[in-house]
PDB file of C-alpha atoms and ligand atoms in Angstrom:
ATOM      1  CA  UNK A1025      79.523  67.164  31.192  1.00 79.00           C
ATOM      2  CA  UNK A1026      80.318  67.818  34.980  1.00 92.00           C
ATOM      3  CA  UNK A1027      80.998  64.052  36.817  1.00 96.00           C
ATOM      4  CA  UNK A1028      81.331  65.460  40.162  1.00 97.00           C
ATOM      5  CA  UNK A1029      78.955  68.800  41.425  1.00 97.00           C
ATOM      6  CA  UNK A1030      79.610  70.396  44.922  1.00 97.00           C
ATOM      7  CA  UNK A1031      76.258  72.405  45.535  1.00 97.00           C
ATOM      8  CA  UNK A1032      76.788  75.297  48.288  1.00 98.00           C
ATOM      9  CA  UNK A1033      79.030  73.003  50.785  1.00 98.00           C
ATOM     10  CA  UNK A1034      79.168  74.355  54.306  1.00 98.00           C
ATOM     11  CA  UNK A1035      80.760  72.477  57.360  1.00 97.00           C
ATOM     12  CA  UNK A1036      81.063  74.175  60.640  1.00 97.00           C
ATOM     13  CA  UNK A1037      82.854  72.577  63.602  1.00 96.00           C
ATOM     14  CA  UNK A1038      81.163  74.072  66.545  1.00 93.00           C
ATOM     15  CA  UNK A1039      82.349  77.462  66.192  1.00 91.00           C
ATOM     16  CA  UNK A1040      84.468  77.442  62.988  1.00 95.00           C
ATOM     17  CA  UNK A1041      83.194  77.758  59.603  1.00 96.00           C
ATOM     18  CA  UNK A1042      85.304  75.429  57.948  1.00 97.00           C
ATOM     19  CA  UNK A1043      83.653  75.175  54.492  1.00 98.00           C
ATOM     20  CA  UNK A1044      81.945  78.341  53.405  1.00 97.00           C
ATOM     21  CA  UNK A1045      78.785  77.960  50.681  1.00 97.00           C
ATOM     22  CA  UNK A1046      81.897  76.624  48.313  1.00 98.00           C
ATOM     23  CA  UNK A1047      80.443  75.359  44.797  1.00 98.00           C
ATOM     24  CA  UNK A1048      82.258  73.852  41.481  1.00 97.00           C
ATOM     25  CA  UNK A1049      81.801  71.266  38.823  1.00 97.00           C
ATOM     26  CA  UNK A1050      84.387  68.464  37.894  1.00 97.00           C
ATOM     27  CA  UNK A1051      84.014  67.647  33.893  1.00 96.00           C
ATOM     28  CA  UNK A1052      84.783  64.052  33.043  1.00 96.00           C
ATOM     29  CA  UNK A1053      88.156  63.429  32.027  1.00 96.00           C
ATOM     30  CA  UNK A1054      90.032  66.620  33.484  1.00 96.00           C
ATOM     31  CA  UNK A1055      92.142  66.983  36.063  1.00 97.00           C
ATOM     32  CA  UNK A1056      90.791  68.816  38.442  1.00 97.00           C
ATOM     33  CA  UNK A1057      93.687  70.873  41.080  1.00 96.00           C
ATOM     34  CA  UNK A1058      92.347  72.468  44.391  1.00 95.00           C
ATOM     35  CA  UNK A1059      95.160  74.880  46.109  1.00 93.00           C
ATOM     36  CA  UNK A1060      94.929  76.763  49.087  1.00 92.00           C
ATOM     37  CA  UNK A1061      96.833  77.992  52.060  1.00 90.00           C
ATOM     38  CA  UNK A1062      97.347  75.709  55.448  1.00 88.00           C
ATOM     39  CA  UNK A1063      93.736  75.549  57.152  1.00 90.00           C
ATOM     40  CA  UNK A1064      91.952  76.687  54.546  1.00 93.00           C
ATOM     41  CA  UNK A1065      89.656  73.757  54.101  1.00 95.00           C
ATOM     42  CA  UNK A1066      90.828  71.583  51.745  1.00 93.00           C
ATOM     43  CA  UNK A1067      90.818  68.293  53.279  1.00 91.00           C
ATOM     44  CA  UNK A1068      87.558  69.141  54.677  1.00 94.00           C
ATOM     45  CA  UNK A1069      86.275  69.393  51.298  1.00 94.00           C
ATOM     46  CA  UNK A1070      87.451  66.110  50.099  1.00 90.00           C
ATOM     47  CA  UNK A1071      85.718  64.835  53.861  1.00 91.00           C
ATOM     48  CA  UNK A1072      82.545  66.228  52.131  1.00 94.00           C
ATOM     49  CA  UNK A1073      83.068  64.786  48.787  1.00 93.00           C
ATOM     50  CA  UNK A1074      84.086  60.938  49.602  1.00 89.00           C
ATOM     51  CA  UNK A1075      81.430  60.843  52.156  1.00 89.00           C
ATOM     52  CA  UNK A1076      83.771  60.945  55.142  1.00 90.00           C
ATOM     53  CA  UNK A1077      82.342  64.184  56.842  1.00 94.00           C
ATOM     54  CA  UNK A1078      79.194  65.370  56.605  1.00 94.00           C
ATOM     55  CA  UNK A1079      78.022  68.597  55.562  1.00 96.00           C
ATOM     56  CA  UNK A1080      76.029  71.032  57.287  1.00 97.00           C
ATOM     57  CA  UNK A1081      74.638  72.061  53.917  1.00 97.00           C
ATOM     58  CA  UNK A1082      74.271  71.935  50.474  1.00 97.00           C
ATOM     59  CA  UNK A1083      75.067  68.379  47.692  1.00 96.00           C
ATOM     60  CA  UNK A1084      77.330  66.745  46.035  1.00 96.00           C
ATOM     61  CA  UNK A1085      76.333  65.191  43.153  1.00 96.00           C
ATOM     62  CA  UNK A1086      78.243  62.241  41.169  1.00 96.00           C
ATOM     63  CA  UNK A1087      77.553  61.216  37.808  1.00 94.00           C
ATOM     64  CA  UNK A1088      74.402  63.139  37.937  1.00 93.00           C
ATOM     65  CA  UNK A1089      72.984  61.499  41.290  1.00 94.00           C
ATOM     66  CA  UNK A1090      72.944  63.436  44.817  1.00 94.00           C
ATOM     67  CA  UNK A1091      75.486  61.537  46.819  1.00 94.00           C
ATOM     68  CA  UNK A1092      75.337  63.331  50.039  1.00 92.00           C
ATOM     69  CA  UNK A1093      75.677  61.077  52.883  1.00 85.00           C
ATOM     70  CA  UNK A1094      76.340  57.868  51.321  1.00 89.00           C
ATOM     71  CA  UNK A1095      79.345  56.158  52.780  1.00 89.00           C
ATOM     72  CA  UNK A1096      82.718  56.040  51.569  1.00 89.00           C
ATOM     73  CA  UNK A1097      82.410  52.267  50.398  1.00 89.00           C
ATOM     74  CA  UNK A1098      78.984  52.555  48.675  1.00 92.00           C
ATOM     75  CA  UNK A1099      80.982  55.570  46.802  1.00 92.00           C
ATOM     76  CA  UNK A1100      83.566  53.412  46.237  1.00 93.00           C
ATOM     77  CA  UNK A1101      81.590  50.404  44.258  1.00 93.00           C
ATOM     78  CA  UNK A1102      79.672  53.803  42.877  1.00 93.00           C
ATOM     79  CA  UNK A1103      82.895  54.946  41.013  1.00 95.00           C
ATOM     80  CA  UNK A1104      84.451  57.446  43.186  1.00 95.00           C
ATOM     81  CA  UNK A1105      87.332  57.020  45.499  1.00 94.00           C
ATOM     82  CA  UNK A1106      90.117  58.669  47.677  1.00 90.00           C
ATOM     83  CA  UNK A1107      93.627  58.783  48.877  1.00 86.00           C
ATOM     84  CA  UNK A1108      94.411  59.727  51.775  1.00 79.00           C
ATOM     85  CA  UNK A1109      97.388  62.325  53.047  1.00 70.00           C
ATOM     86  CA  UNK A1110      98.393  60.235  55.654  1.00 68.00           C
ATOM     87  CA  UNK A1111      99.315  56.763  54.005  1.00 64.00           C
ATOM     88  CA  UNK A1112      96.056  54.317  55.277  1.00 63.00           C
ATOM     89  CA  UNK A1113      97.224  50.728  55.801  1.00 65.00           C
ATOM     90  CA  UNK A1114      97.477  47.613  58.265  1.00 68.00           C
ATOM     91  CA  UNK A1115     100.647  46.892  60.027  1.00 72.00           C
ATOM     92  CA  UNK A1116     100.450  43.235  59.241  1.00 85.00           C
ATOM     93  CA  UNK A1117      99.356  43.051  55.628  1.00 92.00           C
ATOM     94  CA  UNK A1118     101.455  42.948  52.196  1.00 95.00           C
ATOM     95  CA  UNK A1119     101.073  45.371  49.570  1.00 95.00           C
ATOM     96  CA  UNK A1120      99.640  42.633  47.502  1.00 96.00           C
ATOM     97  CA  UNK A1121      97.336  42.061  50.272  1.00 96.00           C
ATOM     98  CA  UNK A1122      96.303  46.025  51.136  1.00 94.00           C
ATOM     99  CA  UNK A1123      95.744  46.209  47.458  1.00 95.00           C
ATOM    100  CA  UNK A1124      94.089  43.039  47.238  1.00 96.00           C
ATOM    101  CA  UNK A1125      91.374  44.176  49.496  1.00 94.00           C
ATOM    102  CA  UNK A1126      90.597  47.370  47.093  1.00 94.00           C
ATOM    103  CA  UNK A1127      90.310  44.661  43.912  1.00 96.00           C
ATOM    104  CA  UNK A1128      87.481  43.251  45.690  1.00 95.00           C
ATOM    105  CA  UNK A1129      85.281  46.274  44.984  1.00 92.00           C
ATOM    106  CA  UNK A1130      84.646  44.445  41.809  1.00 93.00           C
ATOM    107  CA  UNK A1131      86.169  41.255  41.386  1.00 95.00           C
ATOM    108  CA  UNK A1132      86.090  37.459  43.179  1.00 96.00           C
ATOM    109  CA  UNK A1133      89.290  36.896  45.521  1.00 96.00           C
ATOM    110  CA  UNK A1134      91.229  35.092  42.636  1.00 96.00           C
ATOM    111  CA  UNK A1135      90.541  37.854  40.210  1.00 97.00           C
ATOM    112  CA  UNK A1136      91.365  40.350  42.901  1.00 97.00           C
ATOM    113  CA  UNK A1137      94.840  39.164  43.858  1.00 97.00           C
ATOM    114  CA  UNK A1138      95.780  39.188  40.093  1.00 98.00           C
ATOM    115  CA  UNK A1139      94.295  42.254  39.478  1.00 97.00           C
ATOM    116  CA  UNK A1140      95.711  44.008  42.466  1.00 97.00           C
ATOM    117  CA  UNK A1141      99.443  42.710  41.305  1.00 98.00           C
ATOM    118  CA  UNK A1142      98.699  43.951  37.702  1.00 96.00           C
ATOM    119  CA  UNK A1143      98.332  47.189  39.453  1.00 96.00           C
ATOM    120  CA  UNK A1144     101.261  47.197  41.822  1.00 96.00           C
ATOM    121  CA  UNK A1145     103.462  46.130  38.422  1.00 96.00           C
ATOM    122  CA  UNK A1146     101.930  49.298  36.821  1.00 92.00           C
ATOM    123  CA  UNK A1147     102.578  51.723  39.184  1.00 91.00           C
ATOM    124  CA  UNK A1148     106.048  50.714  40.082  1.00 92.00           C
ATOM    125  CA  UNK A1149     106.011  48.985  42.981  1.00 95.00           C
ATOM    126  CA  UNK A1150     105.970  44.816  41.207  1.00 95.00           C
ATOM    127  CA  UNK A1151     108.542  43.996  43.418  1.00 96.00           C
ATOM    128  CA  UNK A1152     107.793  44.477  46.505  1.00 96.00           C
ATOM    129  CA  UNK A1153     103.935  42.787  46.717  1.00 96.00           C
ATOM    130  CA  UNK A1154     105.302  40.837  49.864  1.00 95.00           C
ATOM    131  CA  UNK A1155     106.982  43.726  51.799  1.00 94.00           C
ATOM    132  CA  UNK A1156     104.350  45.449  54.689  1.00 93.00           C
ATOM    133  CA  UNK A1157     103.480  48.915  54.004  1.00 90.00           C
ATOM    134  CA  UNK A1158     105.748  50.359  56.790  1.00 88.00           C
ATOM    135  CA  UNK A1159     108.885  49.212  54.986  1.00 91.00           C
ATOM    136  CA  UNK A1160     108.401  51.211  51.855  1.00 91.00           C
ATOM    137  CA  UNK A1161     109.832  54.744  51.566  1.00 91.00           C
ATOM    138  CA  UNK A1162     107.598  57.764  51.527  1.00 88.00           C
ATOM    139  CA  UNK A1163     107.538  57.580  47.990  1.00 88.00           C
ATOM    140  CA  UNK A1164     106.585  54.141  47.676  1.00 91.00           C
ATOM    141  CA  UNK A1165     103.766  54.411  49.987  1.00 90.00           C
ATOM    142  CA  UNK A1166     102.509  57.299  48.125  1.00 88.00           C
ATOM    143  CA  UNK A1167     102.396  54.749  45.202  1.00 91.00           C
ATOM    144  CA  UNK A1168     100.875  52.611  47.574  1.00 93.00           C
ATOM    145  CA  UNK A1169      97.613  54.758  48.019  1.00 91.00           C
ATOM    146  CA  UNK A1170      97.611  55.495  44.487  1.00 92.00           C
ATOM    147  CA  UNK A1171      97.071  51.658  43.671  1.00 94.00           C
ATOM    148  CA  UNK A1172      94.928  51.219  46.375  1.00 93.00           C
ATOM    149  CA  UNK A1173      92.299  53.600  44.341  1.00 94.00           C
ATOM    150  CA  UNK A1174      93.313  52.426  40.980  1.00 95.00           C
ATOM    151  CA  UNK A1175      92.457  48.606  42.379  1.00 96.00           C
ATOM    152  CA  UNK A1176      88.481  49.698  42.383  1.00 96.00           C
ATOM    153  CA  UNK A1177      88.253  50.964  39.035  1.00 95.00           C
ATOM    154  CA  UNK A1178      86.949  53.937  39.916  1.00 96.00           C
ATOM    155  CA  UNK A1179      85.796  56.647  37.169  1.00 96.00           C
ATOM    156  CA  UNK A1180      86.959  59.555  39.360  1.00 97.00           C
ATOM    157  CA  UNK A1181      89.725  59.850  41.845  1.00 96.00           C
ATOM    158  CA  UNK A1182      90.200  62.486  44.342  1.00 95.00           C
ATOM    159  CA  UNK A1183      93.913  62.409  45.513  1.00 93.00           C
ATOM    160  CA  UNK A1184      95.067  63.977  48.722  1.00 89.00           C
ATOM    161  CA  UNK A1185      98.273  65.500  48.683  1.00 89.00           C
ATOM    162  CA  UNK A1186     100.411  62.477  46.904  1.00 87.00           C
ATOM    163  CA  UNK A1187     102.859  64.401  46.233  1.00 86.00           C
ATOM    164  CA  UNK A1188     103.145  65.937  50.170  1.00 84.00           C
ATOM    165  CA  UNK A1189     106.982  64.899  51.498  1.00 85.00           C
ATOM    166  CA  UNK A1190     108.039  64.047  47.902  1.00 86.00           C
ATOM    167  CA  UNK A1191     111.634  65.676  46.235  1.00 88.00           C
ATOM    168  CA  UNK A1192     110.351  67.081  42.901  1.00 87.00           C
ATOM    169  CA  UNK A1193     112.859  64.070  41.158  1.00 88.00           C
ATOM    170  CA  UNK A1194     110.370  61.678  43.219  1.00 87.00           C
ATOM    171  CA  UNK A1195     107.114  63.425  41.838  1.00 88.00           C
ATOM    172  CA  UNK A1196     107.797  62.146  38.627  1.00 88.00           C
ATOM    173  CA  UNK A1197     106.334  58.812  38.967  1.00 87.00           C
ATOM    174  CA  UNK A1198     103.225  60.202  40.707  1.00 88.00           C
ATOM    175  CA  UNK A1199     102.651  62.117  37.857  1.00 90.00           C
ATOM    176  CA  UNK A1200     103.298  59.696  35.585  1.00 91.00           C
ATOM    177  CA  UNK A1201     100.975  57.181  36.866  1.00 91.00           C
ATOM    178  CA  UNK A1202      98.270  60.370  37.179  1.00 93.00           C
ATOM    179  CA  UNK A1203      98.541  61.052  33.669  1.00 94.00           C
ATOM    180  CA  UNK A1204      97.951  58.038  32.397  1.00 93.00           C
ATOM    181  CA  UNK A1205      95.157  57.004  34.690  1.00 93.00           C
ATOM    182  CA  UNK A1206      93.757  60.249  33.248  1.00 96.00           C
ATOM    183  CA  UNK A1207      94.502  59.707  29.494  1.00 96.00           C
ATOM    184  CA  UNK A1208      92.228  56.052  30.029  1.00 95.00           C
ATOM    185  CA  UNK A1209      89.334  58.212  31.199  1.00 95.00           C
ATOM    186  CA  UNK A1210      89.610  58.329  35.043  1.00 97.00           C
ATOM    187  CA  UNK A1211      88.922  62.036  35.891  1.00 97.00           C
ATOM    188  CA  UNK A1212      90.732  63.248  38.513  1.00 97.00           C
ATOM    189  CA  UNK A1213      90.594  66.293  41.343  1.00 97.00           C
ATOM    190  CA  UNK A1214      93.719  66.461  43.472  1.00 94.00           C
ATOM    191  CA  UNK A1215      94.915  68.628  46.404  1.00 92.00           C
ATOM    192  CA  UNK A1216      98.202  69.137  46.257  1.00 86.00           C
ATOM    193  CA  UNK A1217     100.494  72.051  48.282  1.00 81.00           C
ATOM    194  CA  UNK A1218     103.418  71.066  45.359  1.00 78.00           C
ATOM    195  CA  UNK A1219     102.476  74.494  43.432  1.00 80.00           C
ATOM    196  CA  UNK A1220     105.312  73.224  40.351  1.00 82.00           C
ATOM    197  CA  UNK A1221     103.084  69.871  40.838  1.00 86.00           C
ATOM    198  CA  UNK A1222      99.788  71.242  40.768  1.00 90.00           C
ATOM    199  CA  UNK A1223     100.636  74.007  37.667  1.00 89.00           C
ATOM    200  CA  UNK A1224     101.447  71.236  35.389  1.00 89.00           C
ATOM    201  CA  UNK A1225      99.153  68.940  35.749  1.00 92.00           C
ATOM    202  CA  UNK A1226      95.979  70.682  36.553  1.00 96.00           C
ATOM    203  CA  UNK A1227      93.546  71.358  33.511  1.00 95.00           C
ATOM    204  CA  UNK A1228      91.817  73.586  35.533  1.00 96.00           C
ATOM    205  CA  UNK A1229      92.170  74.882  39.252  1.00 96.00           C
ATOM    206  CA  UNK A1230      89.729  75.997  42.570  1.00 96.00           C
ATOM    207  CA  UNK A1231      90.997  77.750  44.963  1.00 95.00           C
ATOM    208  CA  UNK A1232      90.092  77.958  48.626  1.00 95.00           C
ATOM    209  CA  UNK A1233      90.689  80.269  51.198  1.00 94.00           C
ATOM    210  CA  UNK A1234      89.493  80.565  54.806  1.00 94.00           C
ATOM    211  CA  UNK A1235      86.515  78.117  54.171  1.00 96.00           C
ATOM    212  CA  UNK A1236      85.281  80.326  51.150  1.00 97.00           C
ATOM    213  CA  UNK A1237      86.222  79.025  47.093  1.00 97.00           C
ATOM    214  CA  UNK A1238      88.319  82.561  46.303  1.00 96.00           C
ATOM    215  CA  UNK A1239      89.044  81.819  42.507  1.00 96.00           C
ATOM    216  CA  UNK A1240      88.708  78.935  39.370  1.00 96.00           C
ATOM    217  CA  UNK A1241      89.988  78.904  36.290  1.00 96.00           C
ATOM    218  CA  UNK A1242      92.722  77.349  34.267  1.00 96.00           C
ATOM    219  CA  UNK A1243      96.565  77.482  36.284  1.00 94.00           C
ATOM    220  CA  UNK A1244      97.761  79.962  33.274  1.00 93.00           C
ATOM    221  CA  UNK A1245      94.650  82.425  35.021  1.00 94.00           C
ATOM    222  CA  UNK A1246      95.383  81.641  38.497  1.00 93.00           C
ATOM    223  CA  UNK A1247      98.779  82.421  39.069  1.00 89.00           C
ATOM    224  CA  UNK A1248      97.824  85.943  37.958  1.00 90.00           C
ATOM    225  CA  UNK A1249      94.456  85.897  40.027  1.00 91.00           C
ATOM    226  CA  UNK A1250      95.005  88.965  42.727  1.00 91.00           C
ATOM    227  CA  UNK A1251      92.976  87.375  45.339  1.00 91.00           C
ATOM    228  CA  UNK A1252      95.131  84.183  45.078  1.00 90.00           C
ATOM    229  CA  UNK A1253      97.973  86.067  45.292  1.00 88.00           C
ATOM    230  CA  UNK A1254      96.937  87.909  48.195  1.00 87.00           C
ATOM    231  CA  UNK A1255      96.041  84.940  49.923  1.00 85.00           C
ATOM    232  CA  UNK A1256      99.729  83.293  49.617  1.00 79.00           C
ATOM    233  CA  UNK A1257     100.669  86.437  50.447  1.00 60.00           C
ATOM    234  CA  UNK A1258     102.805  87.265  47.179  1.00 57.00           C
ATOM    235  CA  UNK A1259     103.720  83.387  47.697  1.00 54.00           C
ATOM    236  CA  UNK A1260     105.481  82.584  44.520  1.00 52.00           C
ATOM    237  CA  UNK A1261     103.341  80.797  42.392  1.00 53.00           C
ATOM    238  CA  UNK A1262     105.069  80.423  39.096  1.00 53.00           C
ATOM    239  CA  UNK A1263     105.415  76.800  37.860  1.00 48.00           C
TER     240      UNK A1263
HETATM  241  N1  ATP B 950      87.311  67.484  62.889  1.00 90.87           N
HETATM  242  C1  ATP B 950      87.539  68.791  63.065  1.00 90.87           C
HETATM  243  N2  ATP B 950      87.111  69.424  64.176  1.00 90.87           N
HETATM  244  C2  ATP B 950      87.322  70.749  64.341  1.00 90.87           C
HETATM  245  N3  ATP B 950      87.969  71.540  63.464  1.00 90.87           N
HETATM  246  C3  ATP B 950      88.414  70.952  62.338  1.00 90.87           C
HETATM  247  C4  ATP B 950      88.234  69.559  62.074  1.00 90.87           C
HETATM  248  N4  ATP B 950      88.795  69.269  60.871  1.00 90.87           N
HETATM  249  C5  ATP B 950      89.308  70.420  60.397  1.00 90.87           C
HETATM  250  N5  ATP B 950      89.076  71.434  61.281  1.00 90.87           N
HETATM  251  C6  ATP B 950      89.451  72.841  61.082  1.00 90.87           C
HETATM  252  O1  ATP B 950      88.866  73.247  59.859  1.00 90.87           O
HETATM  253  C7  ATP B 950      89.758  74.125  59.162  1.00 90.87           C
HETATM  254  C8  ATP B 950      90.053  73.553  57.788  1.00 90.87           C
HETATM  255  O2  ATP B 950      90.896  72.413  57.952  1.00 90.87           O
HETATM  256  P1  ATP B 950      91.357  71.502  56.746  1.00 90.87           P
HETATM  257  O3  ATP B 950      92.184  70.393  57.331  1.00 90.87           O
HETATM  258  O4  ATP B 950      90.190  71.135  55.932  1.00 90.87           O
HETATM  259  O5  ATP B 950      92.280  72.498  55.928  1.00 90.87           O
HETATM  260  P2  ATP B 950      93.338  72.188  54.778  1.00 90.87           P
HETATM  261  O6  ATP B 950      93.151  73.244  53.762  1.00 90.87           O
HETATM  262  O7  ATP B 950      93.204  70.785  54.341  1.00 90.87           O
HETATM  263  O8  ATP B 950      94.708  72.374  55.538  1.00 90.87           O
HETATM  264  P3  ATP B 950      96.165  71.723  55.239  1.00 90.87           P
HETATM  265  O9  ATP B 950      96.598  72.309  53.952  1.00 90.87           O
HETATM  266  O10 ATP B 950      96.973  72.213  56.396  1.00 90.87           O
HETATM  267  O11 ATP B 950      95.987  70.232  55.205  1.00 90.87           O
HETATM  268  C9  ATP B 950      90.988  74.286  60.033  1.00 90.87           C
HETATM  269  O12 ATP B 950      90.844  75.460  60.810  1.00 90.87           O
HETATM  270  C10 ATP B 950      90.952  73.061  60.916  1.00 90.87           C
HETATM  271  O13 ATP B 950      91.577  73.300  62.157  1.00 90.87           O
END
């Protein structure tokens, strides 16, 4: 059963097409990878989908309602959330506190606090819940947004590029934690340029080029797709 449906997106920014009549389904419980060169409309997408940009035409639907339009936090409480490439925080505040702020999607502010350390502990990062967000290393603030989403209980969770900046020996706990939010039922779609990344942890793959969704299928199909391989231009896609 599809959790997520993008109906015929299309964004234009004045002149450019950015999005291109681009449809696909999300079924609960996979995970969900969407490639594509630099520029090709990615992060637009995910705009569309979280309710950060919207679309000139066409749906998204989540969990079977049409979601188009409604704002990132009302998606939020509704299940759905995102990370962000660029790591989202406020100079002044702790982790504990930045996380804190995502537990209150569902919980009172004492519930929240504990909550929000229960998932700093899980994804790694238990001892640092006083440090600001600036202090961390890349890595950690990857973690960082990670939390942040897993702090709402959300059912799906579209991640932007965590992996972006990473060594591959640094990936690992990304993935970890990405697994195992998905083996307890959270689905999730990510972007990810990390093609090693992306080919073992997709279930299934979309890919997008210039605006327009070029191919789908699982990563064992894509990597021998000839219009994805034309698009990388004979980019080496092997995992
Ligand atoms: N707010 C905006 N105004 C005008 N053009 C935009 C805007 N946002 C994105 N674009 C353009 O839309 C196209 C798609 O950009 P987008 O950032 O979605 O691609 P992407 O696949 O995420 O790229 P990358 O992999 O480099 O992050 C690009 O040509 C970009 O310059």
């Amino acid at each position: 059963m599809a959790i997520l449906e993008v109906d015929n997106i299309s964004k234009r920014f004045g002149g450019l097409l950015a999005l291109n009549d681009v449809s696909f389904g999300v079924e609960k419980g996979e995970i969900l990878g969407i490639i594509g060169p630099n520029g090709a409309g990615k992060t637009t997408l995910f705009g569309v989908v979280s309710g950060f940009i919207a679309p000139s035409s066409g749906d998204v639907r989540f969990d079977g309602q049409r979601i188009t339009g409604i704002s990132p936090d009302r998606l939020t409480r509704c299940g759905l959330v995102r990370s962000f490439q660029i790591v989202q925080t406020f100079a002044d505040m702790t982790t504990l506190e930045v996380v804190t702020t995502a537990a209150l999607t569902r919980r009172p502010l004492r519930q929240a606090i504990d909550y929000a350390a229960e998932v700093l502990t899980r994804v790694g990062l238990g001892a640092k819940l006083d440090e600001t967000p600036a202090t961390l290393s890349l890595q950690d603030k990857k973690l960082l947004e990670v939390a942040k989403c897993v702090a709402t209980d959300p059912q799906c969770i579209l991640l932007d590029e965590v992996m972006a900046g990473l060594t591959m020996a640094e990936t690992e706990a990304p993935m970890a934690i990405i697994r195992e939010l998905n083996s307890s039922g959270v689905t999730i779609v990510m972007v990810e340029h990390v093609m090693p990344v992306i080919m073992r942890m997709a279930t299934r793959m979309v890919v997008i080029n210039f605006g327009e969704k070029i191919a789908e299928g699982t990563p064992d199909e894509i990597i021998k797709d000839r219009k994805v391989i034309d698009a990388y231009f004979g980019e080496h896609l092997d995992a």
